[in-house]
Tab-separated table of C-alpha atoms in Angstrom:
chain	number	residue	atom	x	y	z
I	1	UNK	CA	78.878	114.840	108.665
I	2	UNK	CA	78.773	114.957	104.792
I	3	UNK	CA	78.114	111.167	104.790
I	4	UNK	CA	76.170	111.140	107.631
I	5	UNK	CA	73.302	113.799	105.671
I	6	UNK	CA	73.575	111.457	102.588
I	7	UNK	CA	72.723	108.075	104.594
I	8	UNK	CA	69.206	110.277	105.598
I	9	UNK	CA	68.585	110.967	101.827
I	10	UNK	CA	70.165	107.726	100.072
I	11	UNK	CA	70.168	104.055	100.406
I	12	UNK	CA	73.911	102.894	100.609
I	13	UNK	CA	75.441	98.997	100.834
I	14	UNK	CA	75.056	97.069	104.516
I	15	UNK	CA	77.738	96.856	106.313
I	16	UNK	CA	78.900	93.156	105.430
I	17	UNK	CA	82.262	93.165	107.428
I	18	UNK	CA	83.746	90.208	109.626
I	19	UNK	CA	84.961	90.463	113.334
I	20	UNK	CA	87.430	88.017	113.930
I	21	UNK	CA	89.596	88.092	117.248
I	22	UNK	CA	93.245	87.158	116.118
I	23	UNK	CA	96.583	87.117	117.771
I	24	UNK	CA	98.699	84.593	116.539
I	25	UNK	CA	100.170	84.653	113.114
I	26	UNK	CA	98.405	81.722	111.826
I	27	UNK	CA	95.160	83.052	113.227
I	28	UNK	CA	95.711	86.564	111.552
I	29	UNK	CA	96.448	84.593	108.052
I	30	UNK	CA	93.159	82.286	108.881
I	31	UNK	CA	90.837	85.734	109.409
I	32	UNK	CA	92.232	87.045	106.237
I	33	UNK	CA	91.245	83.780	104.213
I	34	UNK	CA	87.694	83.924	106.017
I	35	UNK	CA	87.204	87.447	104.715
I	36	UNK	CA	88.480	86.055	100.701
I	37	UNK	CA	85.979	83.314	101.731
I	38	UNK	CA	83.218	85.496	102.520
I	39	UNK	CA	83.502	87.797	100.489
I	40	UNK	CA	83.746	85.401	97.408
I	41	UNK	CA	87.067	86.258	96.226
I	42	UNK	CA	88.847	82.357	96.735
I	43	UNK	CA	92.470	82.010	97.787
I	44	UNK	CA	94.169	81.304	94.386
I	45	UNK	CA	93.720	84.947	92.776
I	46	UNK	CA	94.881	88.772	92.857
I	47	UNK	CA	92.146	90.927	93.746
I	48	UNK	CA	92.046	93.967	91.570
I	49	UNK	CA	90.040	96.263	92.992
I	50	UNK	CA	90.398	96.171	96.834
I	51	UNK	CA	88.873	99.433	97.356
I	52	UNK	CA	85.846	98.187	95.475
I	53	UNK	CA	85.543	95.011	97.743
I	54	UNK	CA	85.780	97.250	100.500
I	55	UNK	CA	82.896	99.517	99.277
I	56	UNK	CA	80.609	96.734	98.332
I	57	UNK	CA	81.215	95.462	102.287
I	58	UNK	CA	79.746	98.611	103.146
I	59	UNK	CA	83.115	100.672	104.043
I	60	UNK	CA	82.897	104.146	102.500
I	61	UNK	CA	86.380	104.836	101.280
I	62	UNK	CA	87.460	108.586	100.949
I	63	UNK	CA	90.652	110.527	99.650
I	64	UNK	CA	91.326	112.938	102.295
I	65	UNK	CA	93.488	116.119	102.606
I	66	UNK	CA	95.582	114.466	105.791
I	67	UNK	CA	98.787	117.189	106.730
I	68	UNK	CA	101.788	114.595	106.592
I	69	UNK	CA	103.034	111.722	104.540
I	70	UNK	CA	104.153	110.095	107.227
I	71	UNK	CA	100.038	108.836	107.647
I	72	UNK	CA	98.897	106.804	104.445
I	73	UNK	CA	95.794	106.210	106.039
I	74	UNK	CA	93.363	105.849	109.467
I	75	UNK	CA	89.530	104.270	109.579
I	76	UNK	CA	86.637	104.834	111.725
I	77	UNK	CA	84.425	101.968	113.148
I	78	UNK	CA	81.089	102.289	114.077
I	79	UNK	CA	77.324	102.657	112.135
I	80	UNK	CA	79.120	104.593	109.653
I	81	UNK	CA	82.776	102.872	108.662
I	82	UNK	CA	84.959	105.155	106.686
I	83	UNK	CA	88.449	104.318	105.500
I	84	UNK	CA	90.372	107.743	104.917
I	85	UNK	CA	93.438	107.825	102.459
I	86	UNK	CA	96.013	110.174	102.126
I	87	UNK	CA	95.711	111.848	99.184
I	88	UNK	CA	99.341	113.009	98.713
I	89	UNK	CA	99.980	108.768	98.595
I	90	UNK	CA	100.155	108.784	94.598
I	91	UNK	CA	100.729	105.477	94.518
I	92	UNK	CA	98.283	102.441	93.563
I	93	UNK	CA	99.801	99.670	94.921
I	94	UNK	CA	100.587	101.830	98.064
I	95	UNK	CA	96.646	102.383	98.762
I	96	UNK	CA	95.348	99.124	98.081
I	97	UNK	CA	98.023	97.792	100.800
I	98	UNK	CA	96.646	100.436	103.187
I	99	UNK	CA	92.899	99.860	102.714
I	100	UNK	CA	94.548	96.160	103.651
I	101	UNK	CA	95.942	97.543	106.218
I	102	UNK	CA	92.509	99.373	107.868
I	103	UNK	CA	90.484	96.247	107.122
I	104	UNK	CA	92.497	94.450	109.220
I	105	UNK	CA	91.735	96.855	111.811
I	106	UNK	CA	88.290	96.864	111.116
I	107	UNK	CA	88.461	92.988	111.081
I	108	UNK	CA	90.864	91.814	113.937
I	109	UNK	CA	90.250	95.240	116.179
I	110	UNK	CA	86.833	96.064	116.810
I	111	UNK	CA	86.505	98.265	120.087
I	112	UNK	CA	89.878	97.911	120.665
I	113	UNK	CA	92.514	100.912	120.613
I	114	UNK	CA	95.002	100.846	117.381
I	115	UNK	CA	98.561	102.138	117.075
I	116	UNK	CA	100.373	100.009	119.232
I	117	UNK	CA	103.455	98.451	117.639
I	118	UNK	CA	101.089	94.447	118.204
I	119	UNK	CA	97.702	96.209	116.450
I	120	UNK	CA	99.991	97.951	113.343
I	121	UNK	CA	102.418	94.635	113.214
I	122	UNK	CA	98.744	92.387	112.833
I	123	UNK	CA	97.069	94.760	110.838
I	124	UNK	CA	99.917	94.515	108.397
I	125	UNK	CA	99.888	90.601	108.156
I	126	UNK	CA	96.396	90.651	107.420
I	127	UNK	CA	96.949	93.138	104.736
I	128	UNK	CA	99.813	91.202	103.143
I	129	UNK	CA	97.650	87.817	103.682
I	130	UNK	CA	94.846	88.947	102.620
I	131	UNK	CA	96.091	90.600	99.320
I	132	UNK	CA	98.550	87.929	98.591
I	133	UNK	CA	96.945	84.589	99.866
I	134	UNK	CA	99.611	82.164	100.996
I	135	UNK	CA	99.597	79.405	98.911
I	136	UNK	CA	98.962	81.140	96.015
I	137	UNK	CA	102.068	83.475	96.113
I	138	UNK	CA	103.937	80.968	97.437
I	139	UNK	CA	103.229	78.815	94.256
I	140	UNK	CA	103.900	81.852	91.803
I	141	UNK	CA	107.078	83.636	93.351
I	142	UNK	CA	108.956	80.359	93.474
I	143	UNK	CA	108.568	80.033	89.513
I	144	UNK	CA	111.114	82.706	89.974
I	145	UNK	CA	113.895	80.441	90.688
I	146	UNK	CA	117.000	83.148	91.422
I	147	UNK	CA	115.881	86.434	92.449
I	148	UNK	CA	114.758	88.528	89.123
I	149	UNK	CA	113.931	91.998	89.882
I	150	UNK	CA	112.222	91.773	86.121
I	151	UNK	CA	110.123	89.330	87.887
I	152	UNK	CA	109.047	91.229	91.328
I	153	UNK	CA	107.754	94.062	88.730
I	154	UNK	CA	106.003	90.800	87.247
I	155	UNK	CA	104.487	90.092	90.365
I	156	UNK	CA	103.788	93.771	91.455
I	157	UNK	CA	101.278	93.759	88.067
I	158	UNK	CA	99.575	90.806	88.675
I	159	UNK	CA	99.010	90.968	92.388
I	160	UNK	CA	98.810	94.705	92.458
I	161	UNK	CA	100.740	95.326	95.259
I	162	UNK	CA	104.403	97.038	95.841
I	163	UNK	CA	107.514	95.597	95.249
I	164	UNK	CA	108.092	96.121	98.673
I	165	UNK	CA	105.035	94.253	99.783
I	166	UNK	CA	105.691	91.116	97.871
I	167	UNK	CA	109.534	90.875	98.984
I	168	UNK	CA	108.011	91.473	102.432
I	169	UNK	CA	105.670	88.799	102.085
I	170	UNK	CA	107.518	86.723	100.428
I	171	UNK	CA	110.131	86.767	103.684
I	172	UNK	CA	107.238	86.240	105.964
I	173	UNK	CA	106.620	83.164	104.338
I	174	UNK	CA	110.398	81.588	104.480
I	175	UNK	CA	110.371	81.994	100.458
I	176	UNK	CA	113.300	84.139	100.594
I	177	UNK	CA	115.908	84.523	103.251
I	178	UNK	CA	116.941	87.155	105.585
I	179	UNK	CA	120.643	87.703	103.760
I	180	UNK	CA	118.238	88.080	100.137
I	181	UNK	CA	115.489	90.216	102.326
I	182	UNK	CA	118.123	92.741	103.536
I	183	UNK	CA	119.683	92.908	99.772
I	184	UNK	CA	116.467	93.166	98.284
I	185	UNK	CA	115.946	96.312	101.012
I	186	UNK	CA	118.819	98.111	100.160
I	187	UNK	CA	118.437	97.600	96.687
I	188	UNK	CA	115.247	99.542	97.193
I	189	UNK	CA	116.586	102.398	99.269
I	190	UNK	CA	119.125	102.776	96.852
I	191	UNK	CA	117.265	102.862	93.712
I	192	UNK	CA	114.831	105.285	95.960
I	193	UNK	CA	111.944	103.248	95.531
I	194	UNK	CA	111.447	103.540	99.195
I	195	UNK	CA	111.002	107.400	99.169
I	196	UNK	CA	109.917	108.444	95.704
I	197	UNK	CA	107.577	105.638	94.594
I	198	UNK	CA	108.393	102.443	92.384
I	199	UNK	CA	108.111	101.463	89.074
I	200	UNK	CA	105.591	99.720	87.472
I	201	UNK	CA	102.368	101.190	89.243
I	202	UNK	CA	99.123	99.720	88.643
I	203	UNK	CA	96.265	101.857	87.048
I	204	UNK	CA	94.698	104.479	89.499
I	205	UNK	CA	91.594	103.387	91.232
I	206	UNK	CA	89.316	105.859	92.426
I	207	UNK	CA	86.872	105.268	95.201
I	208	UNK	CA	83.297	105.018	93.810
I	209	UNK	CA	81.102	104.787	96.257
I	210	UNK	CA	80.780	108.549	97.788
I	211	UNK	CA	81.124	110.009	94.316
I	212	UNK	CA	78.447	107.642	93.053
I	213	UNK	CA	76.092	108.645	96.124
I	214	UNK	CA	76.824	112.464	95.177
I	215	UNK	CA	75.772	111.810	92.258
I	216	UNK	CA	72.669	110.878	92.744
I	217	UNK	CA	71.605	113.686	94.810
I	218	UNK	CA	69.293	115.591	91.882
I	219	UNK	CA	67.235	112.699	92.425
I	220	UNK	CA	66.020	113.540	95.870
I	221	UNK	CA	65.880	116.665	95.059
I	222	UNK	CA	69.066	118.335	96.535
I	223	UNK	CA	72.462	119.469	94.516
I	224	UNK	CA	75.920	119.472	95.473
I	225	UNK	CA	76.121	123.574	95.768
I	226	UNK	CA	72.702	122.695	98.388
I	227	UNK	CA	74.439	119.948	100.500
I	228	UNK	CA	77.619	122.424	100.650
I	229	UNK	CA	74.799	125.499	102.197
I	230	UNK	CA	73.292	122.545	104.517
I	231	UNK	CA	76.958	122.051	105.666
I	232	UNK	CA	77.786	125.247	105.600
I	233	UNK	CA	80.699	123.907	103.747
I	234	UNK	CA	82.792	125.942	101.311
I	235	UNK	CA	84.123	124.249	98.031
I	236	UNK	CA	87.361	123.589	99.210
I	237	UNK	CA	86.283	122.042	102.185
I	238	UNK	CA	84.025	119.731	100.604
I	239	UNK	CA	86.668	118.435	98.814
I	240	UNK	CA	89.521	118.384	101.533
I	241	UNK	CA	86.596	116.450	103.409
I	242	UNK	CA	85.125	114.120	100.325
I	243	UNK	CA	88.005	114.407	97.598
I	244	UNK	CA	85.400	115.236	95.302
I	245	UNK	CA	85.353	118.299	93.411
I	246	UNK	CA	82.736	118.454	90.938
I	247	UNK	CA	79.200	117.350	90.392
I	248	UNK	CA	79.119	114.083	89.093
I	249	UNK	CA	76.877	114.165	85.929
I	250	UNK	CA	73.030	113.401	86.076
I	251	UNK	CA	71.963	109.615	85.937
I	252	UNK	CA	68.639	107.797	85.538
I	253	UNK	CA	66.444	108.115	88.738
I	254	UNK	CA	66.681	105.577	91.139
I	255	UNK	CA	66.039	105.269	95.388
I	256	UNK	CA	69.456	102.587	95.851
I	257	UNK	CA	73.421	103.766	94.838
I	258	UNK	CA	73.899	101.583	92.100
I	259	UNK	CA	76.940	99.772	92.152
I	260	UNK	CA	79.632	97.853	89.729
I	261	UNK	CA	79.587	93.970	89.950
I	262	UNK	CA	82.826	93.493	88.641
I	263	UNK	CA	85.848	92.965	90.928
C-alpha cells in the first residue's frame, strides 16, 4: 500500500529482472551467471552491495517487523516486486545470502508456488552461485591449501557472505569433502556460530531505495506525517511496514529517485 501511493507520486527504477526456467544444477548455476552477466557484475568478483543490485533491478527491498526468526525473508512478484527482510536477522552476511535467496525465486520461479523442499533447495544454489561465482571461488578457496578457519573469516570479508555459506559452497563444488563438511559443521554448532551469529560480519547495509523515495516526498508536495493520514497509518506501523522511522532530510528537487552508481 505504502509503496503502491509512492509509485503514483514518484518515478522509481524499471523492473530489469531475468526469468529463467531452471531445474538442473548446472542450469540453476548458468541463470545465476546470466543475471552477473546482465547485470554487469562479471564472474571473477564479490559483489558488495547485493541489496543495491537488487534495487537498481527495480526490486524494492524492505526491513520488515516479521514475528519469528525462523523466516529471514519472503518476496512478492508482480508490477510491484518487494523483497521483505527480517529485521531481527542482525546479520550482514546473513541478508545478502537471503536477498540471494528471493532473487532466485524471483528469477527461476515466476508464477510458480515457493516453499517446496525443490523451489527452497534451487533458490539456495542460485544464491550461493550467484554470490560466489564458481570459478572464481573455486580459484581463491583452494589458495587455502589445509583447512584455515583464519582463512574462511578471510573469505567471509571478501565475498561477504557467512562462513557457513562459503563452507557450503565450497562442498557443493567438490572443493572440500563430506568428512571436512561435517567437521567444519560441528565446529560451527559448537562455537555457536550457527545460533548466535559469526564473527567477522561485514558492514551493515541498509536498503536505499524506499528511504530515498520517502525522502523525496516534500517535493511533490506531501510529508511523511501526510502519507501516514493518507494511510491512516500510525508511526509504528509505518515503520513495522517500511523500517523507516524518521523523515529523511530535505534534498534538491527533482521528478526521478536518484540513485548511487557504485556497486
Amino acid at each position: 500500500m505504502v509503496i503502491e501511493k509512492l509509485r503514483t507520486r514518484l518515478n522509481f527504477p524499471s523492473l530489469d529482472v531475468p526469468r529463467k526456467s531452471a531445474t538442473s544444477i548446472e542450469e540453476i548455476e548458468a541463470a545465476a551467471e546470466y543475471c552477473r552477466n546482465h547485470w554487469d557484475l562479471g564472474l571473477d568478483r564479490p559483489v558488495l552491495q547485493v541489496g543495491r543490485i537488487m534495487e537498481r533491478a527495480g526490486v524494492i527491498i524492505v526491513p520488515h517487523v516479521i514475528q519469528t526468526t525462523k523466516v529471514d525473508a519472503f518476496s512478492r512478484n508482480g508490477p510491484t516486486t518487494i523483497i521483505f527482510l527480517n529485521q531481527a536477522i542482525q546479520s550482514t552476511s546473513r541478508w545478502n545470502f537471503d536477498i540471494g535467496h528471493e532473487c532466485g525465486h524471483l528469477v527461476l520461479h515466476s508464477g510458480i508456488p515457493t516453499g517446496t523442499i525443490e523451489t527452497e533447495r534451487a533458490a539456495d544454489r542460485f544464491a550461493s552461485a550467484f554470490l560466489m561465482p564458481r570459478k572464481a571461488f573455486a580459484r581463491e578457496f583452494t589458495r587455502m591449501g589445509s583447512f584455515s578457519w583464519k582463512y574462511i573469516f578471510d573469505l567471509k570479508r571478501s565475498w561477504q557472505t557467512s562462513a557457513q555459506a562459503i563452507v557450503r559452497r565450497a562442498y557443493d563444488l567438490g572443493l572440500l569433502g563430506a568428512v571436512g563438511y561435517r567437521r567444519a559443521f560441528k565446529y560451527m554448532s559448537m562455537k555457536g556460530w550457527r545460533t548466535t551469529g559469526e564473527p567477522a560480519e561485514p558492514a551493515f547495509q541498509q536498503p536505499e531505495l524506499l528511504s530515498t523515495a520517502l525522502s523525496e516526498l516534500s517535493k511533490v508536495g506531501l510529508t511523511l506525517d501526510g502519507l501516514c493520514r493518507e494511510l491512516h497509518f500510525t508511526a509504528d506501523t509505518f515503520q513495522a511496514v517500511t523500517g523507516v522511522s524518521v523523515p529523511a532530510p530535505e534534498a534538491i528537487p527533482r521528478d526521478v529517485i536518484p540513485f548511487p552508481t557504485t556497486i
